[in-house]
Each structure stands twice: as C-alpha cells, then as structure tokens.
Short mmCIF file of the C-alpha atoms (twelve columns), coordinates in Angstrom:
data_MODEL
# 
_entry.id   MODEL 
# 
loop_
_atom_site.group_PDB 
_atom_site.id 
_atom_site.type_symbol 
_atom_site.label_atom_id 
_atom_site.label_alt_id 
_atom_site.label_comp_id 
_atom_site.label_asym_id 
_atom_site.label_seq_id 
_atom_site.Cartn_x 
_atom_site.Cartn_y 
_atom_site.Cartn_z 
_atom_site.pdbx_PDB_model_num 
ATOM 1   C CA . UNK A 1   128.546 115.005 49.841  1 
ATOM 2   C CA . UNK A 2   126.792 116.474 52.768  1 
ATOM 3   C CA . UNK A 3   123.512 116.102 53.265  1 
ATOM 4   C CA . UNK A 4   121.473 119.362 53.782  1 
ATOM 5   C CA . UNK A 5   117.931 118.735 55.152  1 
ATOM 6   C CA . UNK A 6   116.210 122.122 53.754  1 
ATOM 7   C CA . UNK A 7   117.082 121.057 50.246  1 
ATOM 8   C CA . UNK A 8   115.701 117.184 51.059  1 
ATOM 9   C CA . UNK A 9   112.811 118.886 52.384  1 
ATOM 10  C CA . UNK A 10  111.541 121.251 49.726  1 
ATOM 11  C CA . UNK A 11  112.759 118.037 47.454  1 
ATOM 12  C CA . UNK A 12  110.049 115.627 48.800  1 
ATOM 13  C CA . UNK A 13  107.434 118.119 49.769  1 
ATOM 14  C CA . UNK A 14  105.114 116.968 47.649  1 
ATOM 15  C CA . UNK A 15  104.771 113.877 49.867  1 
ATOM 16  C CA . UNK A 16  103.581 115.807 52.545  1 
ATOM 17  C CA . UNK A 17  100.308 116.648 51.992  1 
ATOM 18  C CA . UNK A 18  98.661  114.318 54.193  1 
ATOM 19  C CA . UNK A 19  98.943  112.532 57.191  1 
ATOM 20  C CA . UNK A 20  101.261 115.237 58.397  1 
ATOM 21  C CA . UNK A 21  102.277 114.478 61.744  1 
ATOM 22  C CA . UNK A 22  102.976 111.184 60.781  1 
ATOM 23  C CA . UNK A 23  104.703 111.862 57.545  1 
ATOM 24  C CA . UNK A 24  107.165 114.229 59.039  1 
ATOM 25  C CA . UNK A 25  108.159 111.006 61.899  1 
ATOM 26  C CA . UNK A 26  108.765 108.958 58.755  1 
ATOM 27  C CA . UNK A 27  110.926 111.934 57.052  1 
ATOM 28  C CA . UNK A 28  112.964 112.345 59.961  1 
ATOM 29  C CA . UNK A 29  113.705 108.840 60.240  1 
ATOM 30  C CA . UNK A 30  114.280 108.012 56.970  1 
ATOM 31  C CA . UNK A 31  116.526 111.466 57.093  1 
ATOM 32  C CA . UNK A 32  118.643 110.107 59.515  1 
ATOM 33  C CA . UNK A 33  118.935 106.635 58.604  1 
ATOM 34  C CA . UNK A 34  120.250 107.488 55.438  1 
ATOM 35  C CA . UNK A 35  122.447 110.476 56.624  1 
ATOM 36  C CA . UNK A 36  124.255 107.197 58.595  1 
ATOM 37  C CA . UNK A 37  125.223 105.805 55.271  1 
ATOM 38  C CA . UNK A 38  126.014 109.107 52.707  1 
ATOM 39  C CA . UNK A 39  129.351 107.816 51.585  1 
ATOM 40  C CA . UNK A 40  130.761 106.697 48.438  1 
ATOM 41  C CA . UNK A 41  127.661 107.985 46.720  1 
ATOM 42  C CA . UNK A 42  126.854 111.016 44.330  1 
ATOM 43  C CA . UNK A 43  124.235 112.977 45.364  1 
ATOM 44  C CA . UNK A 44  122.383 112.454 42.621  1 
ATOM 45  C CA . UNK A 45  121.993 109.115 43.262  1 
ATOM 46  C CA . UNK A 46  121.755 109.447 46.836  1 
ATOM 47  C CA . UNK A 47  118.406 111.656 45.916  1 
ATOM 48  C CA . UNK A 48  117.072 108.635 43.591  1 
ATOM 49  C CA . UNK A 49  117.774 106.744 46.852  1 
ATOM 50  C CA . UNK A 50  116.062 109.147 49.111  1 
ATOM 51  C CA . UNK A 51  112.973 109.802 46.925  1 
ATOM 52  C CA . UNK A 52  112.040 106.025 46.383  1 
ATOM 53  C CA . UNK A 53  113.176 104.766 49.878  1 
ATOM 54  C CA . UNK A 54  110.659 107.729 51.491  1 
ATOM 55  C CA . UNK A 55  108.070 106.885 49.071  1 
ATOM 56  C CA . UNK A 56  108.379 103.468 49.865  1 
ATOM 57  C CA . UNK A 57  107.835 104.361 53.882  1 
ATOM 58  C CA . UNK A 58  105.169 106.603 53.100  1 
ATOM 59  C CA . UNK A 59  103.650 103.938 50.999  1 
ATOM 60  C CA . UNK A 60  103.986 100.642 53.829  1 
ATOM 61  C CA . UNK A 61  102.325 103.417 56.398  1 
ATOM 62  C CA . UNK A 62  99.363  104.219 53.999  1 
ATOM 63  C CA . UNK A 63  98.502  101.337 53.367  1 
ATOM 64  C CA . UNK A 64  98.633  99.377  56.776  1 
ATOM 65  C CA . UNK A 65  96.661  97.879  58.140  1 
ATOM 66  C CA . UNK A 66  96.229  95.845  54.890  1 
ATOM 67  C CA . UNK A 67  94.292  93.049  57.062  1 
ATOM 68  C CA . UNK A 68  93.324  91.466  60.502  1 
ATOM 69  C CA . UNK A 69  95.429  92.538  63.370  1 
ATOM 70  C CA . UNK A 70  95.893  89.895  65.828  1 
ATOM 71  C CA . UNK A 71  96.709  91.302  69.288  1 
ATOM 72  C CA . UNK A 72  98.285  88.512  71.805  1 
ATOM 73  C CA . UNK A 73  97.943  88.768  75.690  1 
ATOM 74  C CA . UNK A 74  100.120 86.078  76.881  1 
ATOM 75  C CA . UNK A 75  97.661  85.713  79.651  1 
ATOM 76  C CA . UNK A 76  94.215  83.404  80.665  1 
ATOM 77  C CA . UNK A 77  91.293  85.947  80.058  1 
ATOM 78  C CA . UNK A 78  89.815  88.594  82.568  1 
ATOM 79  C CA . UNK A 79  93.639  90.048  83.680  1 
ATOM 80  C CA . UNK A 80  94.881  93.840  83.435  1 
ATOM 81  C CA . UNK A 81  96.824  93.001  80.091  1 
ATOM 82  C CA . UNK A 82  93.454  91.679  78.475  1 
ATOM 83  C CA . UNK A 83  91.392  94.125  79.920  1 
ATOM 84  C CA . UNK A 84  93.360  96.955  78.563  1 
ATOM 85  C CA . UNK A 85  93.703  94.944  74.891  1 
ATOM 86  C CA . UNK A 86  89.887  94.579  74.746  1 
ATOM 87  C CA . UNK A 87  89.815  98.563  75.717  1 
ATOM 88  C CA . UNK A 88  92.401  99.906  73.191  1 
ATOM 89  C CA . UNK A 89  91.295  97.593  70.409  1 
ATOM 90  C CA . UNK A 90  87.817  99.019  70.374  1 
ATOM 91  C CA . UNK A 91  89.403  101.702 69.663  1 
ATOM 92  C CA . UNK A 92  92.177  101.145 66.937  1 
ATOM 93  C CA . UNK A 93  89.559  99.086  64.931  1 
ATOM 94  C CA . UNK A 94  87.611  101.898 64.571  1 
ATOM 95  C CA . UNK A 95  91.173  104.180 63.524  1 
ATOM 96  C CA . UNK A 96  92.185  100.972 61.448  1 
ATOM 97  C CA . UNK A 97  88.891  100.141 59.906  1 
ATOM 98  C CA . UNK A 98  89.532  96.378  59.827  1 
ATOM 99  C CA . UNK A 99  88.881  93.446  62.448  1 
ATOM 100 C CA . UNK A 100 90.849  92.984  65.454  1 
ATOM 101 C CA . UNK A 101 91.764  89.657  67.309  1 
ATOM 102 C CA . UNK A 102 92.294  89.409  70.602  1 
ATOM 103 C CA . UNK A 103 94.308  85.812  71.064  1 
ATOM 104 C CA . UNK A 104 95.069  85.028  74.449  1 
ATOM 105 C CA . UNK A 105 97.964  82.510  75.018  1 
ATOM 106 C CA . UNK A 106 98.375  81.875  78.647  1 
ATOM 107 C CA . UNK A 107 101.238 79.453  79.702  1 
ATOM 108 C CA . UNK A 108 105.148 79.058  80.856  1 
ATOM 109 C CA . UNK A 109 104.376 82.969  82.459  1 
ATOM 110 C CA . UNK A 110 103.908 84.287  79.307  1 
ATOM 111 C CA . UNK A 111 106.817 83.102  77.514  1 
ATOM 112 C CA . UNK A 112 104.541 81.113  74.973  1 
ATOM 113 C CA . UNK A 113 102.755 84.282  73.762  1 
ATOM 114 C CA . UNK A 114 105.409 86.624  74.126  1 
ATOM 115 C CA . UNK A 115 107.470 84.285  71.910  1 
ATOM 116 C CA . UNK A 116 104.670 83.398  69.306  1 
ATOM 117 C CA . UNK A 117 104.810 87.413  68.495  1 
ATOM 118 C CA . UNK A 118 108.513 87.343  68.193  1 
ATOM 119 C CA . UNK A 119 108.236 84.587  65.484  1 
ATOM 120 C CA . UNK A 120 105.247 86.672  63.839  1 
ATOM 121 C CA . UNK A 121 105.578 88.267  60.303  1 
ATOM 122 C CA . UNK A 122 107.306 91.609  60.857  1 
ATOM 123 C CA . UNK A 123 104.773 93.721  59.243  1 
ATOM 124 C CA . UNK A 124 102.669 95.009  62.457  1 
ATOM 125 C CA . UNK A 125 99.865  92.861  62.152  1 
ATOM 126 C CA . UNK A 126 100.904 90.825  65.085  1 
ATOM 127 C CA . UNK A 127 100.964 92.950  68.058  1 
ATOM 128 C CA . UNK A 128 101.991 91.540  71.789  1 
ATOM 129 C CA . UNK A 129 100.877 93.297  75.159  1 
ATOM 130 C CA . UNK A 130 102.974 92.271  78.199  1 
ATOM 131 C CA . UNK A 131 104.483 94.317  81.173  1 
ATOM 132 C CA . UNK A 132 107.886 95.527  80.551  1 
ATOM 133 C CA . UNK A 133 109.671 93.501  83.523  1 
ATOM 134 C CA . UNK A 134 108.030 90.157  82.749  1 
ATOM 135 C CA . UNK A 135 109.368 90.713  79.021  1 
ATOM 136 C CA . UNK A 136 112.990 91.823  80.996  1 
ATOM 137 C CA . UNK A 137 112.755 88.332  83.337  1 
ATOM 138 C CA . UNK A 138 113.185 86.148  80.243  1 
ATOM 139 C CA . UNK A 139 116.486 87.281  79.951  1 
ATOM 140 C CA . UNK A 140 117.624 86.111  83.360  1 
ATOM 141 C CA . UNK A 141 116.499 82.277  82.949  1 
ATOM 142 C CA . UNK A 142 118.684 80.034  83.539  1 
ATOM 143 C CA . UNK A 143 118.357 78.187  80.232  1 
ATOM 144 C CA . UNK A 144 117.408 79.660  76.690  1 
ATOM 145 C CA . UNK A 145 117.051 83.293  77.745  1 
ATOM 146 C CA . UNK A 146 115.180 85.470  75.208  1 
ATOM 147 C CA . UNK A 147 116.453 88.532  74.800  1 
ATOM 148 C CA . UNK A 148 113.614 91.020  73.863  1 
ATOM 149 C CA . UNK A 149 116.009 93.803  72.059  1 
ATOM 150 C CA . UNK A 150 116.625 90.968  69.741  1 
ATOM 151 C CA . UNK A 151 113.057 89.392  69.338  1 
ATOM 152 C CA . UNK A 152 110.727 92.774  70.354  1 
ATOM 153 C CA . UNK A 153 110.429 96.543  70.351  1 
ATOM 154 C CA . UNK A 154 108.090 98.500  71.948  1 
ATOM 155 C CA . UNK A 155 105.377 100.008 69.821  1 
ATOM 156 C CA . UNK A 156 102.844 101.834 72.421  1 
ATOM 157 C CA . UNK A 157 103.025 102.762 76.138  1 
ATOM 158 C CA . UNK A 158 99.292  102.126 77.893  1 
ATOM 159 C CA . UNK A 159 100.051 103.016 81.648  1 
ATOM 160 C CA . UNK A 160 101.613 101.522 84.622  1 
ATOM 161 C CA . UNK A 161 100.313 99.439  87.179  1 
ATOM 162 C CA . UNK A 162 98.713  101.457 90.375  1 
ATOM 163 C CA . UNK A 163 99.490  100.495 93.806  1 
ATOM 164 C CA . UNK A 164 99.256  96.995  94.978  1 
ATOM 165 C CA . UNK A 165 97.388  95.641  98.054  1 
ATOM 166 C CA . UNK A 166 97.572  92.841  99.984  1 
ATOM 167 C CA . UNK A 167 94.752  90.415  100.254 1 
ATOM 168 C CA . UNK A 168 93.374  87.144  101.951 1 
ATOM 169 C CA . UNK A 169 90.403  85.448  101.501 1 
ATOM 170 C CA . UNK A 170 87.526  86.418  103.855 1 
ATOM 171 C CA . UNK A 171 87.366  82.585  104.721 1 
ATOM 172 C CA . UNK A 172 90.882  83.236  106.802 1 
ATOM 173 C CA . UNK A 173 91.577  84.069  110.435 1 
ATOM 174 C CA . UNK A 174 93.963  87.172  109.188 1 
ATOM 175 C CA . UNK A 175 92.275  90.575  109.863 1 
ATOM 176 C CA . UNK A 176 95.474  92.435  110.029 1 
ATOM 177 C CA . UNK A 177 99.096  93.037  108.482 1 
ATOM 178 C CA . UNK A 178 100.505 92.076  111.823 1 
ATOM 179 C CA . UNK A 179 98.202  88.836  112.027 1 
ATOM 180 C CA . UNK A 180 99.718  87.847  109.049 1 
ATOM 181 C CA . UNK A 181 103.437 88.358  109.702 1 
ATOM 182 C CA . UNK A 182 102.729 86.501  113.138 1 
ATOM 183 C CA . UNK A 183 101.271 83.808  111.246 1 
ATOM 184 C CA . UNK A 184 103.864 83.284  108.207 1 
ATOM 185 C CA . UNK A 185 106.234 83.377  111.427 1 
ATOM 186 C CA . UNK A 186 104.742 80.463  112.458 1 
ATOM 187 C CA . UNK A 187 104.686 78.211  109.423 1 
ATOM 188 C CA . UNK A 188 105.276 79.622  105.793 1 
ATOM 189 C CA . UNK A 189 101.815 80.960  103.878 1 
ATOM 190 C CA . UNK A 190 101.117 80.322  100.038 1 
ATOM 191 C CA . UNK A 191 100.979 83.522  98.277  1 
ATOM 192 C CA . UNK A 192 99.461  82.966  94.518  1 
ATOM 193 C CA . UNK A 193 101.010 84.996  91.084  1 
ATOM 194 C CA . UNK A 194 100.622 84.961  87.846  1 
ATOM 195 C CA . UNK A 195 103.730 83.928  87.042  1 
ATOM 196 C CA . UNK A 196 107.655 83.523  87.921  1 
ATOM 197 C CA . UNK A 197 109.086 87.467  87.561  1 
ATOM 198 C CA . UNK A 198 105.831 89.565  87.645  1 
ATOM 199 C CA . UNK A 199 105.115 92.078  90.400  1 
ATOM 200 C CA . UNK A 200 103.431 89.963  92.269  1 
ATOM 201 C CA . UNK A 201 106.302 87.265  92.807  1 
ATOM 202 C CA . UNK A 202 108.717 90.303  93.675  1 
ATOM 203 C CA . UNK A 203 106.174 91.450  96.753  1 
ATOM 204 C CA . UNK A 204 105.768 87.871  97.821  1 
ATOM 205 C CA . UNK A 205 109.383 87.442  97.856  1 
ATOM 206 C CA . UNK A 206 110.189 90.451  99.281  1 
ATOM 207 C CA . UNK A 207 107.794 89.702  102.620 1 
ATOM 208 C CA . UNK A 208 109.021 86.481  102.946 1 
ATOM 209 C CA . UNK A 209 112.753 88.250  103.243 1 
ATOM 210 C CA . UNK A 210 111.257 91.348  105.023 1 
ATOM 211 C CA . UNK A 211 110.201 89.213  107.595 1 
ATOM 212 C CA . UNK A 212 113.076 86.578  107.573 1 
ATOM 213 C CA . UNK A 213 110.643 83.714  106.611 1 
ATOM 214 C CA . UNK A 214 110.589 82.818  102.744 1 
ATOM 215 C CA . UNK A 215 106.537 81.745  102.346 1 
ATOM 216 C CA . UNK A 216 105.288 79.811  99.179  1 
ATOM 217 C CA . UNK A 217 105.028 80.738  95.897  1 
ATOM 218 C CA . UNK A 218 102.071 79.066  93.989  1 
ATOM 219 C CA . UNK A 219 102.325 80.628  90.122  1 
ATOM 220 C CA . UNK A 220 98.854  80.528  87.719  1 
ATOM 221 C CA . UNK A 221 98.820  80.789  83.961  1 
ATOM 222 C CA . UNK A 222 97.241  84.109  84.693  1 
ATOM 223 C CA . UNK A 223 95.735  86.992  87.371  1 
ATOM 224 C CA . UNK A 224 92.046  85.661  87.491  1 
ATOM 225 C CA . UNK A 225 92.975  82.072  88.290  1 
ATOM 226 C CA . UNK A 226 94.916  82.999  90.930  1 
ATOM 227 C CA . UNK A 227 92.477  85.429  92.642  1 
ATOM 228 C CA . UNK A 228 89.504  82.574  91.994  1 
ATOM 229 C CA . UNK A 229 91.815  80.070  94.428  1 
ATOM 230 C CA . UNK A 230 92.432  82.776  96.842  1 
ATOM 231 C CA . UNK A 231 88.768  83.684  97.335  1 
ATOM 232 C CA . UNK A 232 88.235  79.643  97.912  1 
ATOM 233 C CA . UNK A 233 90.963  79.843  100.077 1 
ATOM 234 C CA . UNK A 234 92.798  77.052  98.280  1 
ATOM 235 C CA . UNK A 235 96.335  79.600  98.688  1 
ATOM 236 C CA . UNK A 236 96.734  82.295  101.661 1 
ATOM 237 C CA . UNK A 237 97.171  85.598  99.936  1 
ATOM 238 C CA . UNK A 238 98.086  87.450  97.383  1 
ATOM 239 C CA . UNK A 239 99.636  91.018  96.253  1 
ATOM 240 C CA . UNK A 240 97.830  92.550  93.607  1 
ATOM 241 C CA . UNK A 241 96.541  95.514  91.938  1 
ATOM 242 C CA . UNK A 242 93.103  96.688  93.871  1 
ATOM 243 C CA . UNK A 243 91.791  96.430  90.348  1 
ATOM 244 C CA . UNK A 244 92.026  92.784  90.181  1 
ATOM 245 C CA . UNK A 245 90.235  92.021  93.443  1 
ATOM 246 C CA . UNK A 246 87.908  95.003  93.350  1 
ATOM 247 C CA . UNK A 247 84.560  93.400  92.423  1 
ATOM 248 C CA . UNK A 248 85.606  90.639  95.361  1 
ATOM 249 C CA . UNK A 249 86.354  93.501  98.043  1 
ATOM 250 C CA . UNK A 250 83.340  94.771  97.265  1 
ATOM 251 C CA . UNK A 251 81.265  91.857  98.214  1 
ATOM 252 C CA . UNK A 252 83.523  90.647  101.144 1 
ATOM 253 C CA . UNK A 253 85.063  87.785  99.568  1 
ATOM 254 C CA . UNK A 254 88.429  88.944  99.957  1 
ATOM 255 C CA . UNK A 255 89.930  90.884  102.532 1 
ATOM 256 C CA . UNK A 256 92.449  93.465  101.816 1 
ATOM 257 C CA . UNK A 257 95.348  94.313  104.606 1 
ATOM 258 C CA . UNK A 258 97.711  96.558  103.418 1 
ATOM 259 C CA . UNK A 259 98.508  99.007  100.381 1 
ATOM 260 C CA . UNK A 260 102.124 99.174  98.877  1 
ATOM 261 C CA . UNK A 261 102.341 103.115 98.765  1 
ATOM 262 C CA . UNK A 262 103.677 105.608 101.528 1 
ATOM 263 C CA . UNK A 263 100.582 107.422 101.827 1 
ATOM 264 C CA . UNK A 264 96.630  105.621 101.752 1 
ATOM 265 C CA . UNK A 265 94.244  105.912 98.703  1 
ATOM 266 C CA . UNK A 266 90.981  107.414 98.708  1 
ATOM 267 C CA . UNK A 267 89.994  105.047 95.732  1 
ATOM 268 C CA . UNK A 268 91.112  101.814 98.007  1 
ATOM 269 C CA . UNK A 269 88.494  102.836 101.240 1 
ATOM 270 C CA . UNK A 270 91.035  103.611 103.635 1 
ATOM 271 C CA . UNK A 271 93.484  100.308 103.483 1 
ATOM 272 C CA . UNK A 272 96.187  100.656 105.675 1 
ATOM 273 C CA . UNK A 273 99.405  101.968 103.702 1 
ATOM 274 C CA . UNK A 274 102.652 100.965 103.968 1 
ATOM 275 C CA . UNK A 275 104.040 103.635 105.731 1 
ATOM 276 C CA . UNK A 276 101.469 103.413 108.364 1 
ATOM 277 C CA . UNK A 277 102.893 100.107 109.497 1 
ATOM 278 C CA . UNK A 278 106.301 100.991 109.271 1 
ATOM 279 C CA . UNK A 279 107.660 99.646  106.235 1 
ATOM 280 C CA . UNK A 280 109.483 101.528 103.859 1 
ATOM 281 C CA . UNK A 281 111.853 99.002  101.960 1 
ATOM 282 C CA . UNK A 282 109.231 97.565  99.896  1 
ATOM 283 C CA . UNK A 283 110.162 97.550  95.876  1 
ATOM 284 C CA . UNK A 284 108.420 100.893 94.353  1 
ATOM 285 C CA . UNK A 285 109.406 100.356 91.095  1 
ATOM 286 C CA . UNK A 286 105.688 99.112  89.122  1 
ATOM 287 C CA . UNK A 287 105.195 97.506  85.853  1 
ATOM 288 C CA . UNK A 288 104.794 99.348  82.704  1 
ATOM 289 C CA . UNK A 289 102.023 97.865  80.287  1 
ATOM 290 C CA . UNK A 290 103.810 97.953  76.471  1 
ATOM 291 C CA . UNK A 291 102.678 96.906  72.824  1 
ATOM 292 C CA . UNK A 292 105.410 95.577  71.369  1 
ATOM 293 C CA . UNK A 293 105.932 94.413  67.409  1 
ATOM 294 C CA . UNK A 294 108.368 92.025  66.229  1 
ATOM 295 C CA . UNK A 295 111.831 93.797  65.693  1 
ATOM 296 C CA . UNK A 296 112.342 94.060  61.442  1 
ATOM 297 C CA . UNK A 297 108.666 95.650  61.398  1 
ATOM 298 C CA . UNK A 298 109.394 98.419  58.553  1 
ATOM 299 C CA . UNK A 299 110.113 102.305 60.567  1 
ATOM 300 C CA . UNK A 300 107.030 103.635 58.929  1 
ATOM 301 C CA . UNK A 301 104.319 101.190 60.159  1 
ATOM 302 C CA . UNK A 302 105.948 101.076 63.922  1 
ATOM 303 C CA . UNK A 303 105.403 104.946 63.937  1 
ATOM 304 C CA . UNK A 304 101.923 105.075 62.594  1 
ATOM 305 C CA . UNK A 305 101.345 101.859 65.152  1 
ATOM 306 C CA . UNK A 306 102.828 103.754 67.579  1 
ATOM 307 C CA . UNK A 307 100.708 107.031 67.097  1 
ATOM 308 C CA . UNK A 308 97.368  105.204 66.457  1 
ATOM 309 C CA . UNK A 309 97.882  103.239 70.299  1 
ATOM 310 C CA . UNK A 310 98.596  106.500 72.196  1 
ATOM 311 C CA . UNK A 311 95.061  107.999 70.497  1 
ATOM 312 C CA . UNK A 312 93.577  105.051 71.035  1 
ATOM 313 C CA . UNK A 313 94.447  104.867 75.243  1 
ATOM 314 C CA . UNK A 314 94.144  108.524 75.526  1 
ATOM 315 C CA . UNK A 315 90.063  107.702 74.393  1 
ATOM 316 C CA . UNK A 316 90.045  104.883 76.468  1 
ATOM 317 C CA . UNK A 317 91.927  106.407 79.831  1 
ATOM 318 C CA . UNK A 318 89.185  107.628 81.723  1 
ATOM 319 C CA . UNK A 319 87.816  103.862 81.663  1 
ATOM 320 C CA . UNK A 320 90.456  102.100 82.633  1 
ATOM 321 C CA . UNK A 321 92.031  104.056 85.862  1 
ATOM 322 C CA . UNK A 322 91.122  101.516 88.250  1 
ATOM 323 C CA . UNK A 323 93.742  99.266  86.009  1 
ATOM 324 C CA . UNK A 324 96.694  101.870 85.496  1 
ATOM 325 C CA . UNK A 325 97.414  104.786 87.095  1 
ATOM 326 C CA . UNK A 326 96.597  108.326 85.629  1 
ATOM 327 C CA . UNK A 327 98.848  110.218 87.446  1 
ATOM 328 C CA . UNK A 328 101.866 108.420 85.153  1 
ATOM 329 C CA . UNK A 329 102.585 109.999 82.558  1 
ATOM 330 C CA . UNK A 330 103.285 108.368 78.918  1 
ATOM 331 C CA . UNK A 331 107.434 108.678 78.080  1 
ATOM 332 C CA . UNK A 332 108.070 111.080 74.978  1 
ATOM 333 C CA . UNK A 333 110.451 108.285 73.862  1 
ATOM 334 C CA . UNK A 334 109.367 104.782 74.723  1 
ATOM 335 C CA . UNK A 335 112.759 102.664 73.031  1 
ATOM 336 C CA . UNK A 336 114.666 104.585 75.429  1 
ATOM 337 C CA . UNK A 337 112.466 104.447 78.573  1 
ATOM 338 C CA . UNK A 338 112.002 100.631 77.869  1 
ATOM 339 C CA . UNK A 339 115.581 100.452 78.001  1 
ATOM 340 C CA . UNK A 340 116.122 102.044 80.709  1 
ATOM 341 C CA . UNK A 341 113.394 100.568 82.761  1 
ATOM 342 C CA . UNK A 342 114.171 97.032  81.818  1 
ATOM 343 C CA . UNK A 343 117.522 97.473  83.497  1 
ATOM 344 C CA . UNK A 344 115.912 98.785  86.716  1 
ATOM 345 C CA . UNK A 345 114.425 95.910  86.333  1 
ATOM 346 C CA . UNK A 346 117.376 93.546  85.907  1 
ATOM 347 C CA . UNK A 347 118.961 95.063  88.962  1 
ATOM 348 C CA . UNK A 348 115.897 94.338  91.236  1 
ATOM 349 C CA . UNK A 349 114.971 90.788  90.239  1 
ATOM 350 C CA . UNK A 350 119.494 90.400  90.719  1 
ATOM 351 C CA . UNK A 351 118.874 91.612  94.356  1 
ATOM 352 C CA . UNK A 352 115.819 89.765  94.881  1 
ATOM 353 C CA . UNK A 353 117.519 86.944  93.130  1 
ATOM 354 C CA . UNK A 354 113.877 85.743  92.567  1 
ATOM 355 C CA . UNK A 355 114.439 84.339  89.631  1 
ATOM 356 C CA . UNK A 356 116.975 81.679  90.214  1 
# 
C-alpha cells in the first residue's frame, strides 16, 4: 500500500497536543523511517505498527531525562570545550530538571573520553563535547582508527572557534612575527598543543612548512597546561584562540604576535593580522564545537537532545563570545554539515600530512 501522510496525520493527532515542535520532528521521522520499509504489509497492520512505534518515540522523549546526565570533555579542566560544557549545562539542568555531571577525561588527545562516550549506554544520558576535526583525526591513525559515524553522532552544534593568535611568553626575546621566523630559522622553536590533530598542531605545522623549517611540537593533555608552560617559558609559543590566553595578555605574561584572519580584530587590541604581514596560505578552515551521543541513541531522545542544546547555547551565547565566534551561524542540519566538514577536514590534515 502507499502510504499517505494526511491520513497518518489526522490518525495520530491525538498525540500532538504537547510538546509540538518536538512531536512533529519525531512524526516526521518516524514517517519516513517507516515509509522505507511499507512492503509486504497490510495497512492495517502497518497502522498498528505506526501507532505503537510513534507512541513509543513520543513516550522515550517524554520521559528523558529519566536520571543524571553525565557530560564528558575529553580535556584537563579550564579549556574552551569545558568552559562551554559548564555554560550550556547550567542551562539544560534547569530545561532537564535533574543533575548534570561534568566528567573531564583528559588523555591520548582526547581519544580516552571521546571513546568512553562511544561505549556509553545509548540512551542520551552520556553526552561527549569535542571539536569536530579532533573527532575526524582518529580516523587517520595509523593503528586502531575509530571511526566516529560508527561510534558517534552529533547531537548539538555550540559555535566555532574564533580566530587564533600567536603567542610567546613575555619572558622571550620575540617582539615580532618577523623576530620569530628569523629565530625558528635559526634553530627550530617548541610550539605547545593540546593534542596531535587539533587546530593548534595544524598552525604549528603549517609555520614550520611556511617557513621551510619544521619547529617542535610539544602536545599537553589539554589547552590550560599548555598555556601554563608557555607563560613559564618552559616551550616557545603557541597558536591559540585569544580566549585562552586572554586573562595572560591582559597582565603581560604572554605576548601575542600575530592574528590568523585577513583583516585585525577590534576585540584582540590591534594584533597584527595575517594579511598585514603578507601571508595568505594559512589553513582558514576552524573547529566546530559538537555534542555528540552514542550512535543507537533512540530518534526521539537525539531530537529533543538536540533541541534542548540549541536553547540552551542560544541563553548562554552572549557569555561565551570571547570562546566561539557569533558571527557563525548554527547549520539547519548538523548530520550533514558534520559530514561534510569532517571531510574538509580529512583533506587538510592529508595535505598537512600532520598526522603521520
């Protein structure tokens, strides 16, 4: 038989009485889903089907969360990804009316945590947070890649990463981009990360090939460990978002030298942009900060998950725009921009070849 969706409509219209916007994701889903697989059936058994398998979605939604949420950031504390966490959490637990845990499992550049939700319960009451092309980096290891359409899918979009800068610590003879480059000419720098793959390994790697001199990469379990060495000058620089190193500008520990964006940022106090010294092959692409739930996490509770995070960061923007950028705008469908993204992704860290 063929399906016809006014009919299924006024049939389970009773069920929408509530939650509406969130009801009518979960009826289009569960429309199409079973639409995929109306053969060999007779409608009315197909409607038995329809009725119980919608009131079942409806049902999982309604009642999650049925417990603690436990929200992982693969990183040490004091980092964008636990910042924003803390931020959107406040938030949700006050939408979700039940404790949230913020569990922070640094380690193996994120791997540990990120894999610790993909073994989770799939019932959305594990959540990870972890920038899109860290998640797409597992894939290219050399050994035991982990493939996050298998493990993860992305449940909740909470910006992208602003500009980076470049910093030293104030403790170094470097006052300029050009000091520097004549310097890593001279003998290779250390430039700290928080790990193999993120952002800040792909700038450091692309200097040391901008300038035909690869420098040294020194990963941390994490953002704030990195930026503590730097300011003791125990490693020679870092790229970073200003957010990171903001409170350490601000009181002259750390110098900053350059911005990684064509034109200069009021909100960075006249740093010298990119385009002002002449570069213009640095990588543009930024990372995306994601939610993600354990793939097999029922349709209904990934939507209402899904919808509660984007109210939650849209009450919690304003605070956080020194960590993300406002000017980005949130996809409309985040399975296919993660997709896409993480193969922009792919192809950079292949040129970079970074990862091997």
């Amino acid at each position: 038989p063929n399906l016809n969706k006014q009919a299924f409509t006024v049939l389970i219209n009773d069920y929408l009485t509530s939650q509406k916007n969130l009801q009518e994701k979960i009826l289009n889903q569960t429309f199409e889903d079973l639409n995929k697989n109306l053969q060999n059936i007779s409608m009315k058994l197909f409607i038995t089907v329809v009725v119980l398998a919608l009131a079942q979605s409806l049902s999982l939604a309604a009642d999650f969360p049925s417990r603690d949420v436990r929200i992982v950031v693969p990183y040490t504390p004091g980092g964008p990804n636990d910042v924003l966490a803390r931020k959107v959490s406040q938030r949700l637990k006050e939408i979700w009316q039940v404790p949230i845990v913020i569990d922070n499992q640094g380690g193996a550049n994120s791997l540990i945590g990120t894999e610790y939700v993909a073994r989770a319960v799939p019932d959305g009451h594990t959540l990870l947070i972890n920038t899109i092309n860290v998640v797409t980096s597992f894939e290219l290891a050399d050994t035991n890649p982990f493939m996050w359409k298998r493990n993860l899918i992305p449940v909740g979009y909470v910006g992208s990463h602003p500009p980076y800068v470049l910093v030293v610590s104030s403790k170094s003879t470097i006052t300029s981009y050009r000091d520097l480059v004549a310097v890593a000419n001279k003998k290779p720098l250390t430039y700290g990360t928080p790990g193999k793959g993120t952002m800040h390994h792909l700038y450091g790697a692309w200097f040391g090939q901008n300038i035909k001199q690869e420098q040294i990469h020194v990963p941390y379990k994490g953002v704030a460990p990195a930026v503590i060495d730097l300011v003791a000058g125990n490693i020679d620089m870092m790229f970073v978002p200003y957010a990171s190193v903001q409170q350490f500008v601000a009181n002259k520990s750390l110098r900053p030298l350059l911005v990684l964006n064509d034109q200069e940022i009021d909100s960075l106090h006249g740093i010298a942009s990119a385009k002002s010294q002449n570069i213009t092959n640095y990588p543009k692409v930024r990372p995306t900060f994601l939610f993600w739930a354990p793939v097999g996490t029922p349709t209904s509770i990934l939507i209402k998950i899904e919808q509660d995070i984007n109210t939650a960061y849209q009450q919690v923007a304003g605070s956080v725009s020194e960590i993300v950028d406002p000017q980005v705008k949130a996809p409309s469908n985040l399975v296919e921009y993660t997709t896409k993204v993480s193969q922009s992704w792919k192809d950079l860290y292949e040129s970079t070849q970074i990862l091997k």
